[in-house]
mmCIF file of C-alpha atoms in Angstrom:
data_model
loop_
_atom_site.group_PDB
_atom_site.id
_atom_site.type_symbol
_atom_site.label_atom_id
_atom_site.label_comp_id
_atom_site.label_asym_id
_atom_site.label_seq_id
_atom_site.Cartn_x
_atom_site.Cartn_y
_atom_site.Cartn_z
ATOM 1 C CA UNK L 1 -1.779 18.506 -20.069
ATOM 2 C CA UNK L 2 -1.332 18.380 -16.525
ATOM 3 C CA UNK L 3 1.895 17.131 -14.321
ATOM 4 C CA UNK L 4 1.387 13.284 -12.729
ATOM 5 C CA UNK L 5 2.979 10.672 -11.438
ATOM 6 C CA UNK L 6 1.915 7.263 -13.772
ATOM 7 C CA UNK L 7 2.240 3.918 -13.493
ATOM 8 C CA UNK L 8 2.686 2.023 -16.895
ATOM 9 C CA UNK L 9 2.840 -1.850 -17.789
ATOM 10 C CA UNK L 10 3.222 -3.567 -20.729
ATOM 11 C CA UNK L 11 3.836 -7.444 -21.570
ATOM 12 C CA UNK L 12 7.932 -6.383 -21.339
ATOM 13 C CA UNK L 13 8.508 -3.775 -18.749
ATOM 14 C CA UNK L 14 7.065 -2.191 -15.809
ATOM 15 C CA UNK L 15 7.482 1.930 -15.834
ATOM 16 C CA UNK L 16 6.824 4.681 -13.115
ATOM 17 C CA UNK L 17 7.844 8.628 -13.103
ATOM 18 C CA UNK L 18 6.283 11.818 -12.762
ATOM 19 C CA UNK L 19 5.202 12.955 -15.978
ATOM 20 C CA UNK L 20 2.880 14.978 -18.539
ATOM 21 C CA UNK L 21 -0.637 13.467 -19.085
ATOM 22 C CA UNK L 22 -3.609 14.591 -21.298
ATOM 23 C CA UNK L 23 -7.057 15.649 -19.454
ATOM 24 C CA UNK L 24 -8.605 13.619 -22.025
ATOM 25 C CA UNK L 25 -7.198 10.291 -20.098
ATOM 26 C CA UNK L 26 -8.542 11.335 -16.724
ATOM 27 C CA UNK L 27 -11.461 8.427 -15.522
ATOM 28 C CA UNK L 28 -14.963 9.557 -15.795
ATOM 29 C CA UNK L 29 -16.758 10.942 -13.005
ATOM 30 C CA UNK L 30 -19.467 13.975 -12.531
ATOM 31 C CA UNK L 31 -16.584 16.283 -10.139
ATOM 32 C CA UNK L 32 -13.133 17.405 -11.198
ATOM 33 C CA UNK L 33 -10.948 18.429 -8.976
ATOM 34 C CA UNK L 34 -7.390 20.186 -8.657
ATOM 35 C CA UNK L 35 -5.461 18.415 -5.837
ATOM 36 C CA UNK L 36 -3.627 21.094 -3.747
ATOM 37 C CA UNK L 37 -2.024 17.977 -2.021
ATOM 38 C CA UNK L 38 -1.405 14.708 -1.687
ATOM 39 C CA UNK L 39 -0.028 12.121 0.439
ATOM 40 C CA UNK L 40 2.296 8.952 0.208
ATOM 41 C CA UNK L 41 1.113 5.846 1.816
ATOM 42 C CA UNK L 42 2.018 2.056 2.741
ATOM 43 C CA UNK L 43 -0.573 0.922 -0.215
ATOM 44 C CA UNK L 44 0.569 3.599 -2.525
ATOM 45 C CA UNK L 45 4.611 2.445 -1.550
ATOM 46 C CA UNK L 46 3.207 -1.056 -2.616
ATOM 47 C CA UNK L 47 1.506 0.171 -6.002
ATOM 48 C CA UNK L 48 4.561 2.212 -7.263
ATOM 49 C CA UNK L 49 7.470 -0.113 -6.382
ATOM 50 C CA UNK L 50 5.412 -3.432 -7.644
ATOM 51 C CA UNK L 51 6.063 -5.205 -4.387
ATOM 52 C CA UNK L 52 2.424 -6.551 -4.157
ATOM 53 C CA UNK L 53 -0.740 -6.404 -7.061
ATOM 54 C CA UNK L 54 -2.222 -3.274 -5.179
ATOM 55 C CA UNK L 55 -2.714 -1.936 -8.991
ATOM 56 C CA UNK L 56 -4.352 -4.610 -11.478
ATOM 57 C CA UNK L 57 -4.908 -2.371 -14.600
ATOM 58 C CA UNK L 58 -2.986 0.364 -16.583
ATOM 59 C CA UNK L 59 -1.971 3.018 -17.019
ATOM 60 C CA UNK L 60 -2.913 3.792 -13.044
ATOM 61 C CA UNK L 61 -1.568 7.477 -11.343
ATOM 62 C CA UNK L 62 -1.232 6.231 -7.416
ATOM 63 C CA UNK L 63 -2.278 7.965 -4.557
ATOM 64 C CA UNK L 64 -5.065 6.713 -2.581
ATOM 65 C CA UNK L 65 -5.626 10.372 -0.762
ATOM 66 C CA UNK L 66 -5.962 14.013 -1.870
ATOM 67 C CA UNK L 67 -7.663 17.665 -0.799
ATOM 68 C CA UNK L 68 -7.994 19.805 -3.608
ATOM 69 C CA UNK L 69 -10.976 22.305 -4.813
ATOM 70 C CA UNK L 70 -13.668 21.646 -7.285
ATOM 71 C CA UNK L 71 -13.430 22.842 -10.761
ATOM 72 C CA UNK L 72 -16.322 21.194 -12.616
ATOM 73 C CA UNK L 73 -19.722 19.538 -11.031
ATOM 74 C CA UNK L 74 -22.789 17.435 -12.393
ATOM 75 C CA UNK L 75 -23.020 16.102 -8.515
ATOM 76 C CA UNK L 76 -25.777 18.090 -6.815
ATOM 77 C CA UNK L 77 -23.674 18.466 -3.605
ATOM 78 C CA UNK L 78 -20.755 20.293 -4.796
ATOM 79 C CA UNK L 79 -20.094 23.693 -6.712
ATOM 80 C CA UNK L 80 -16.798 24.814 -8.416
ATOM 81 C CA UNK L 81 -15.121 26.357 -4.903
ATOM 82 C CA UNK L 82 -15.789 23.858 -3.053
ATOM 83 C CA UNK L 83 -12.828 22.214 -0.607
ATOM 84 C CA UNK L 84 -12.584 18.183 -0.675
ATOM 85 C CA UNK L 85 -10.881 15.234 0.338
ATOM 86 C CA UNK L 86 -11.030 11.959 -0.857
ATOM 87 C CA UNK L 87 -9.709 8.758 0.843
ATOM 88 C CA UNK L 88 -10.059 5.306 -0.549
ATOM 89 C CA UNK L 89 -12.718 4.189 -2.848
ATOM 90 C CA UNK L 90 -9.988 2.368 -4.168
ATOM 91 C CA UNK L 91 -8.321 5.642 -5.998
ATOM 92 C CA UNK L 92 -5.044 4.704 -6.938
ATOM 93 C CA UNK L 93 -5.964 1.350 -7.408
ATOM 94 C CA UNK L 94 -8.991 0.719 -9.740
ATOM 95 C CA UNK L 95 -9.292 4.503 -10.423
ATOM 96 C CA UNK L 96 -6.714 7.174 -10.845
ATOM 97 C CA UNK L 97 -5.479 8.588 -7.766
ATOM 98 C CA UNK L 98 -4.081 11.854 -6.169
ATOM 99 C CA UNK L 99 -0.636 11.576 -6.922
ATOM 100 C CA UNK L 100 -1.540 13.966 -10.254
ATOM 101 C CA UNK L 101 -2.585 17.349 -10.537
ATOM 102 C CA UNK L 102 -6.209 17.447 -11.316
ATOM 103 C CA UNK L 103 -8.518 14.231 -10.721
ATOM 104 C CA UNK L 104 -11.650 13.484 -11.912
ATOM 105 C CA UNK L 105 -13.749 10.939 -9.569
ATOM 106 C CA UNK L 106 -17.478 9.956 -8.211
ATOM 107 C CA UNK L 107 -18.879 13.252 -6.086
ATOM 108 C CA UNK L 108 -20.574 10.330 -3.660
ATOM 109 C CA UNK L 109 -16.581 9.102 -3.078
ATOM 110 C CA UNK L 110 -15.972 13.146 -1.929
ATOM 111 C CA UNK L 111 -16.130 14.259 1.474
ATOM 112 C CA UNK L 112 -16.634 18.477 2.093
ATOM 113 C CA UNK L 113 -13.679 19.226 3.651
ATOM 114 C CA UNK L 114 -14.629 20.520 7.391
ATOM 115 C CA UNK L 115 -13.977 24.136 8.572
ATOM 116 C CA UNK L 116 -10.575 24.649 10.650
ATOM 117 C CA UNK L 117 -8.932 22.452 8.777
ATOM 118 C CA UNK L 118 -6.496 23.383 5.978
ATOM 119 C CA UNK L 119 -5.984 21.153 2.692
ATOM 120 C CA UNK L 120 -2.110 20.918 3.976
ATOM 121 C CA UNK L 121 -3.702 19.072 7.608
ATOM 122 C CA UNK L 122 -5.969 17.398 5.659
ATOM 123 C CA UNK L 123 -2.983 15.165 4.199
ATOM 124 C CA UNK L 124 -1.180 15.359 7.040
ATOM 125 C CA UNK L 125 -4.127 13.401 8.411
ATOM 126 C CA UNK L 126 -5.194 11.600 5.473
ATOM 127 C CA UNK L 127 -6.208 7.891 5.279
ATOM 128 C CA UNK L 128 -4.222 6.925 7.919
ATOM 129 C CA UNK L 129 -5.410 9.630 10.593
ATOM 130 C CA UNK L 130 -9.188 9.269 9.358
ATOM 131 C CA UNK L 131 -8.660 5.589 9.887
ATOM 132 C CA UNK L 132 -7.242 6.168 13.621
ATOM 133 C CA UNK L 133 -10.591 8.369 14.432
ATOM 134 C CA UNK L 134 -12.474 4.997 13.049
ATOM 135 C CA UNK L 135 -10.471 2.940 14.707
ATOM 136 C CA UNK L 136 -11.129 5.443 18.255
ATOM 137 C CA UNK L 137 -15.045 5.595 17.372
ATOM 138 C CA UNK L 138 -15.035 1.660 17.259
ATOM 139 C CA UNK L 139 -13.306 1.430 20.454
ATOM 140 C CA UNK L 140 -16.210 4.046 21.647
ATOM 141 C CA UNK L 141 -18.904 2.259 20.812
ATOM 142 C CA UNK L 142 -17.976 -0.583 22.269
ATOM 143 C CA UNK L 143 -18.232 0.440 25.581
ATOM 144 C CA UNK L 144 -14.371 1.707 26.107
ATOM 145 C CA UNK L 145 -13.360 4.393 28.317
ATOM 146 C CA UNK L 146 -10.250 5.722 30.092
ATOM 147 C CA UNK L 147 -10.969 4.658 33.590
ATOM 148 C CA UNK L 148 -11.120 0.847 32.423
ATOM 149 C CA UNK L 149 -7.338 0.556 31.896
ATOM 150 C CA UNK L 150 -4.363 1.322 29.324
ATOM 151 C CA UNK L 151 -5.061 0.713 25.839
ATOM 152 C CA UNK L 152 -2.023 -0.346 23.228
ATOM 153 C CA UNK L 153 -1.442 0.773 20.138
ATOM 154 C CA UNK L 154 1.114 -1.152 17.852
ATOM 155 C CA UNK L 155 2.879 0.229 14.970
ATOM 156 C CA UNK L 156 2.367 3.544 16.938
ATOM 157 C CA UNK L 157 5.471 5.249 14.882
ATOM 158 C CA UNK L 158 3.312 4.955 11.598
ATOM 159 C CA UNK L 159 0.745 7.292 10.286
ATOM 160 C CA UNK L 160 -1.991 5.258 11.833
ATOM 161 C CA UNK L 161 -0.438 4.665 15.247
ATOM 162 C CA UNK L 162 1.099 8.237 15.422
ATOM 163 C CA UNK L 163 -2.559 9.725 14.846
ATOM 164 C CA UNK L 164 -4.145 7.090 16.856
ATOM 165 C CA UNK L 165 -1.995 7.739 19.853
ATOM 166 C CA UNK L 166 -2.347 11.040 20.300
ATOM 167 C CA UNK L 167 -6.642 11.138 19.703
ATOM 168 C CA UNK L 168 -6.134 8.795 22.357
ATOM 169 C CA UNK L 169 -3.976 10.323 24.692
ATOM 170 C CA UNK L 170 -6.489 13.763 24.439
ATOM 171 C CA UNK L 171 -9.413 11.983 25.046
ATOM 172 C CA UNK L 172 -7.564 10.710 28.505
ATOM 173 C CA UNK L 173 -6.531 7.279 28.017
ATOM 174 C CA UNK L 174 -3.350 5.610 29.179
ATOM 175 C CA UNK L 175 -1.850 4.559 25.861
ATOM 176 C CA UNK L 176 1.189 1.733 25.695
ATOM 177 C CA UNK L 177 2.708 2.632 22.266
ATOM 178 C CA UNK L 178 4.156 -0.365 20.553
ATOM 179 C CA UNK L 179 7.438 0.250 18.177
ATOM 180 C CA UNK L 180 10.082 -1.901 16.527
ATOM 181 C CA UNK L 181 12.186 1.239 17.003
ATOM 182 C CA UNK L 182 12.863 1.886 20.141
ATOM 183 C CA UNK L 183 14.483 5.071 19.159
ATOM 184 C CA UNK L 184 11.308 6.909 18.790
ATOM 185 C CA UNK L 185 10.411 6.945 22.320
ATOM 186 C CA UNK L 186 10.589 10.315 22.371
ATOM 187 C CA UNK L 187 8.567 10.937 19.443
ATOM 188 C CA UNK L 188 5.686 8.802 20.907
ATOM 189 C CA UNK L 189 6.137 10.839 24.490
ATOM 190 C CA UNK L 190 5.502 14.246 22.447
ATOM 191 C CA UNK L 191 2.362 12.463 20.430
ATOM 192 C CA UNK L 192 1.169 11.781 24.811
ATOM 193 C CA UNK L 193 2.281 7.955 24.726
ATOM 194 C CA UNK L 194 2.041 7.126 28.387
ATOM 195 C CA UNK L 195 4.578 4.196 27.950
ATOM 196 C CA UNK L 196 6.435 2.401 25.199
ATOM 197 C CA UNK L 197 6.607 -1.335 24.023
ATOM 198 C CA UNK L 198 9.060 -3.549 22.412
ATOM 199 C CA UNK L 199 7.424 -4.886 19.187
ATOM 200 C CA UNK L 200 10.078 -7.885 20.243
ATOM 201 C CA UNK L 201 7.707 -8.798 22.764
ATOM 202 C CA UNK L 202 4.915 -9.106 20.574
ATOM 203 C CA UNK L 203 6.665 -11.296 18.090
ATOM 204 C CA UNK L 204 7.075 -14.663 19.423
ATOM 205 C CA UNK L 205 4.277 -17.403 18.796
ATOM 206 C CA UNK L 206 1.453 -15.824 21.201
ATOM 207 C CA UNK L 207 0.111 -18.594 23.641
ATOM 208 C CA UNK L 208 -3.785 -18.594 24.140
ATOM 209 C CA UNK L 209 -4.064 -16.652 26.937
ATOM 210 C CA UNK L 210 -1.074 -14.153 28.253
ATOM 211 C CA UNK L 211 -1.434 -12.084 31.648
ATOM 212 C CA UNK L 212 -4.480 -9.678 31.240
ATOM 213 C CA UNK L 213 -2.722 -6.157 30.123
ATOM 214 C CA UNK L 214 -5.039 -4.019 28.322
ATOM 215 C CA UNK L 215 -8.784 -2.891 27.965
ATOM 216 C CA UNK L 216 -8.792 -1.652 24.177
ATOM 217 C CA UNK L 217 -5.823 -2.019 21.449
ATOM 218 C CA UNK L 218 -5.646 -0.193 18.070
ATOM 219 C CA UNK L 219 -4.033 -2.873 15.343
ATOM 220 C CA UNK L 220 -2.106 -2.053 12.156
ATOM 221 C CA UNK L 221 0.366 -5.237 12.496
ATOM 222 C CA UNK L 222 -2.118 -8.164 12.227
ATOM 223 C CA UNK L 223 -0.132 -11.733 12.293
ATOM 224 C CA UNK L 224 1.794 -12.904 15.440
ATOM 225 C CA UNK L 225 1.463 -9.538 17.274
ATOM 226 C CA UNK L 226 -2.292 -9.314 16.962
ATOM 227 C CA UNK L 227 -2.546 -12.664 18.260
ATOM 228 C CA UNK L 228 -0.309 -12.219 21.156
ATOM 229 C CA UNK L 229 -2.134 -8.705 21.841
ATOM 230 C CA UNK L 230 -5.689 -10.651 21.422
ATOM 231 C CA UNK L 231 -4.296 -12.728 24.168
ATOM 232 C CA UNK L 232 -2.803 -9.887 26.406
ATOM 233 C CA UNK L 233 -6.220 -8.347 26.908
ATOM 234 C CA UNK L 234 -8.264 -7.670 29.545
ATOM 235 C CA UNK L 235 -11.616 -9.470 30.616
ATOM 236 C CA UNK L 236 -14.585 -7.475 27.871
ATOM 237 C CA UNK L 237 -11.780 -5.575 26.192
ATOM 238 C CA UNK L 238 -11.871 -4.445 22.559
ATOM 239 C CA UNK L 239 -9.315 -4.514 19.911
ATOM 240 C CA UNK L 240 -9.841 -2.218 16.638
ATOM 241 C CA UNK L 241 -7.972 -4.333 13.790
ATOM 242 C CA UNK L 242 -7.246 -2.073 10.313
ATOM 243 C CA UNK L 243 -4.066 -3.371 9.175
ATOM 244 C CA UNK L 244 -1.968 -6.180 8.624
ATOM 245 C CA UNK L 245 2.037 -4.336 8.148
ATOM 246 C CA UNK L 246 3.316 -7.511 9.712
ATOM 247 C CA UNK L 247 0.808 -10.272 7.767
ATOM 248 C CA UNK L 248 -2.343 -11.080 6.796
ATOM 249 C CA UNK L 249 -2.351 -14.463 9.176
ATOM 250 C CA UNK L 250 -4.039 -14.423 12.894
ATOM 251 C CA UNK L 251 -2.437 -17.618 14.380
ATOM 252 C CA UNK L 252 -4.639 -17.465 17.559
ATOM 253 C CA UNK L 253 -6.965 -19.077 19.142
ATOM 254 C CA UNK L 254 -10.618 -18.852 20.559
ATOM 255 C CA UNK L 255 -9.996 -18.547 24.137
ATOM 256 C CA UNK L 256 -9.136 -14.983 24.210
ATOM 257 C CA UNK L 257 -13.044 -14.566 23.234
ATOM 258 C CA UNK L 258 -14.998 -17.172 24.914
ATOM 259 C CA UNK L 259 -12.781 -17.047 28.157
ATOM 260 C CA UNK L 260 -12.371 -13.645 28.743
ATOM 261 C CA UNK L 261 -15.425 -12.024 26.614
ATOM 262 C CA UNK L 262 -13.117 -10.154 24.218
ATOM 263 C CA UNK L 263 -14.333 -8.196 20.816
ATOM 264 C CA UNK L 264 -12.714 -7.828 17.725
ATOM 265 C CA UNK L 265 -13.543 -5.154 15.337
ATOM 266 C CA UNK L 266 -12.413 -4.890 12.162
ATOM 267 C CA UNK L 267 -11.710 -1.644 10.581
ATOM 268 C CA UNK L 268 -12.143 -0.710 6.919
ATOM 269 C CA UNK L 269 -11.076 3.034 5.349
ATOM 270 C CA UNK L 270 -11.965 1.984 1.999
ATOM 271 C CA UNK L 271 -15.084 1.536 1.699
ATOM 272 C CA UNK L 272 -16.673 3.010 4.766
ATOM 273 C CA UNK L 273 -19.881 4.890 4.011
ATOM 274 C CA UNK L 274 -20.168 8.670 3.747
ATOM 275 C CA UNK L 275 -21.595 9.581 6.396
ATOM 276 C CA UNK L 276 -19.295 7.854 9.006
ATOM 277 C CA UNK L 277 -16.509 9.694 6.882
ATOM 278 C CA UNK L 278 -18.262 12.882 7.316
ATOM 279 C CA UNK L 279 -18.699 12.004 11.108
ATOM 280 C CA UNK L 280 -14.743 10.999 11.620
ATOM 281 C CA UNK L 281 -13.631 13.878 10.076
ATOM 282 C CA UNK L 282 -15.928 16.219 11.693
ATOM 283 C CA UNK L 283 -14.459 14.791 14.561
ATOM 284 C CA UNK L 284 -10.624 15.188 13.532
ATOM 285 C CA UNK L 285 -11.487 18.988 13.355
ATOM 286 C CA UNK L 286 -12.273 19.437 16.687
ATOM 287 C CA UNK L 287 -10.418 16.489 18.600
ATOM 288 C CA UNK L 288 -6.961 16.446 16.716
ATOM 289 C CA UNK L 289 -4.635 18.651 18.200
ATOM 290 C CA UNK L 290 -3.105 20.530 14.923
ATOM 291 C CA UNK L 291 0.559 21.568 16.679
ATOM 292 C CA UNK L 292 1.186 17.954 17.772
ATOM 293 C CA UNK L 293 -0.081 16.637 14.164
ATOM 294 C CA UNK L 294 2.934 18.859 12.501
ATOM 295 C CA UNK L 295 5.269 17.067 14.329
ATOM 296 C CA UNK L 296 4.548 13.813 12.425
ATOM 297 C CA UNK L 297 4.634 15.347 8.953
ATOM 298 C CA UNK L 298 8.157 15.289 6.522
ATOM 299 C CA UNK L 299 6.928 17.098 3.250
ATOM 300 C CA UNK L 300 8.074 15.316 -0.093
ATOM 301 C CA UNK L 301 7.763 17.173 -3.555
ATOM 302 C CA UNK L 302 6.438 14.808 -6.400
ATOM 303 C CA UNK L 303 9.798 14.826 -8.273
ATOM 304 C CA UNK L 304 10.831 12.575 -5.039
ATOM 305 C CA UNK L 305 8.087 10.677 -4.495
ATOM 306 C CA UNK L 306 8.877 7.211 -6.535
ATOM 307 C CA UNK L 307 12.340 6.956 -4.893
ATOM 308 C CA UNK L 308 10.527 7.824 -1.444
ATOM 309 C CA UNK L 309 8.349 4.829 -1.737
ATOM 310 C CA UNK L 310 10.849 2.007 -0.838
ATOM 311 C CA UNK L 311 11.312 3.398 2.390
ATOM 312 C CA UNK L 312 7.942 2.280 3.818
ATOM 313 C CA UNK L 313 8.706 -1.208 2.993
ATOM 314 C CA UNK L 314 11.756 -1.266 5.080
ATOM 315 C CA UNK L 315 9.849 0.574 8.123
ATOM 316 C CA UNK L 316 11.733 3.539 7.793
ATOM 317 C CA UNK L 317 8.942 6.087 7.692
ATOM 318 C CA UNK L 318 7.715 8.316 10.887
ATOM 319 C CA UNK L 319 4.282 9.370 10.920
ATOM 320 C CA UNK L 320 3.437 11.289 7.420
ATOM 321 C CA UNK L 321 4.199 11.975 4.280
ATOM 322 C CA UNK L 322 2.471 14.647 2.591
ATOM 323 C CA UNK L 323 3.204 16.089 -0.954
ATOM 324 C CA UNK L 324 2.790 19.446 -2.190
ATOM 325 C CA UNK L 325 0.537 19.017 -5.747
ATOM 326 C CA UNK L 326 0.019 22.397 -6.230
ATOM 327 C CA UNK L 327 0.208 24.203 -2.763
ATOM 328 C CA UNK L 328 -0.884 27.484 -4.160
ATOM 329 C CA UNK L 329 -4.302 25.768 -4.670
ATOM 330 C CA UNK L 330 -4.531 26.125 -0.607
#
């Protein structure tokens, strides 16, 4: 029996808490892993309180992230020992996630965890840091660099924007950080935000073309502030879209990107290949600055986690959440 947190539904009731679950239940798969720790996300806040059908079949333990050390292997890659993270694959959706104490998943969905980087920082990264340094590398290869202008990033208070700010701000761009809550300025200074936005301004129905402001933009928000930052930017800039916190829709129209040249790049953690996983967090261990990283992170044991979750519907989460599995493992 191990200790998890498990998601139950019958034709009656819906159940969640942190229980006792046999190994025999764990979903196949050729490693096994015990998860040192894990991490509380948006998408995991969604699956345990019910507010959206993130999970579709039951009994489901949440927890799209973990870093733990192998146990058991019939993948040729990885040896009992070994130090791992997973992100995505849609763990803690379709397969049980790292909200659990061991987990047993595909060795192809596993990523070697890279040297100078703890299994602690490796949730305090997690999928929304490794999907900033995607978001940063798409940017890159696009053509973007520092000396063509500022580049905004909205929802920078989140895990996303909060990583995504400062890779930025290291690599020498002029970031605008974009917050509903304007008390964080100073949080978004620390992370090397070079000035801070109003999410009010970004909320109204965006016109087809605004004043030209920036050269690249990182997205979490989607909706009405994606359009108006679509039609904000500057002539051949780039936007990096991964999230949609604010809504699905994209009321805009095509003149940001036949007028002004624009690109549009969407984004996707979940099922992003291996070896651009390897590649992002290879670079994460040497472009992240560690010290500045701590300062995002607020540490929840597992007993707290389901009453935790509501709190990222209402907004009222800074940077990450990490939880302590079995911190001994580490």
């Amino acid at each position: 029996m191990f200790d998890a947190i498990l998601i139950e539904k019958d034709e009656d009731e819906r159940r969640v808490a942190l229980g006792q679950v046999e190994f025999g239940a764990l979903d196949e798969g050729d490693v096994a892993v015990d998860v040192a720790w894990s991490t509380l996300n948006y998408k995991d806040a969604l699956a345990i309180t019910g507010s959206s059908p993130v999970v579709r079949s039951f009994p489901m333990v949440p927890g799209i992230d973990f870093a733990g050390i192998v146990t058991e292997s019939r993948h040729a890659e990885y040896k009992p020992g070994d130090r791992v993270v997973l992100n995505g694959w849609g763990v803690g959706e379709k397969h049980w996630g790292g909200l659990s104490k061991r987990a047993q998943v595909k060795g192809d969905w596993l990523v070697p965890l890279p040297d100078g980087i703890s299994m602690r920082q490796a949730m305090a990264i997690g999928t929304a840091g490794y999907t900033a340094m995607l978001c940063v590398i798409a940017l890159e290869e696009a053509g973007l660099t520092p000396d063509m202008g500022e580049v905004v990033v909205t929802g920078a208070s989140g895990g996303v924007g909060s990583v995504a700010t400062t890779l930025l701000a290291a690599k020498g761009y002029r970031v605008a950080a974009v917050t509903g809550r304007l008390n964080e300025a100073g949080y978004l200074k620390d992370l090397g935000a070079a000035s801070i936005v109003n999410r009010a301004e970004l909320s109204d129905a965006a016109r087809p073309l605004n004043k030209e402001r920036w050269a690249g933009a990182v997205d979490v928000a989607g909706g009405m502030v994606l359009a108006n930052v679509l039609s904000m930017m500057k002539y051949r800039g780039v936007v990096a879209a991964c999230g949609l916190a604010a809504s699905m829709d994209l009321p805009t129209s095509v003149a940001p990107f036949i007028l002004r040249g624009i690109t549009l790049r969407g984004v996707d953690s979940v099922m992003c290949p291996k070896p651009e996983r390897i590649a992002a967090w290879g670079r994460l261990a040497t472009d992240l600055d560690m010290r500045k990283l701590e300062s995002m992170v607020a540490e929840v044991p597992m007993k707290d986690v389901i009453e935790t979750a509501p709190r990222f519907l209402k907004g009222d989460v800074r940077g990450r959440v990490i939880v302590p599995v079995s911190p001994d493992l580490s």
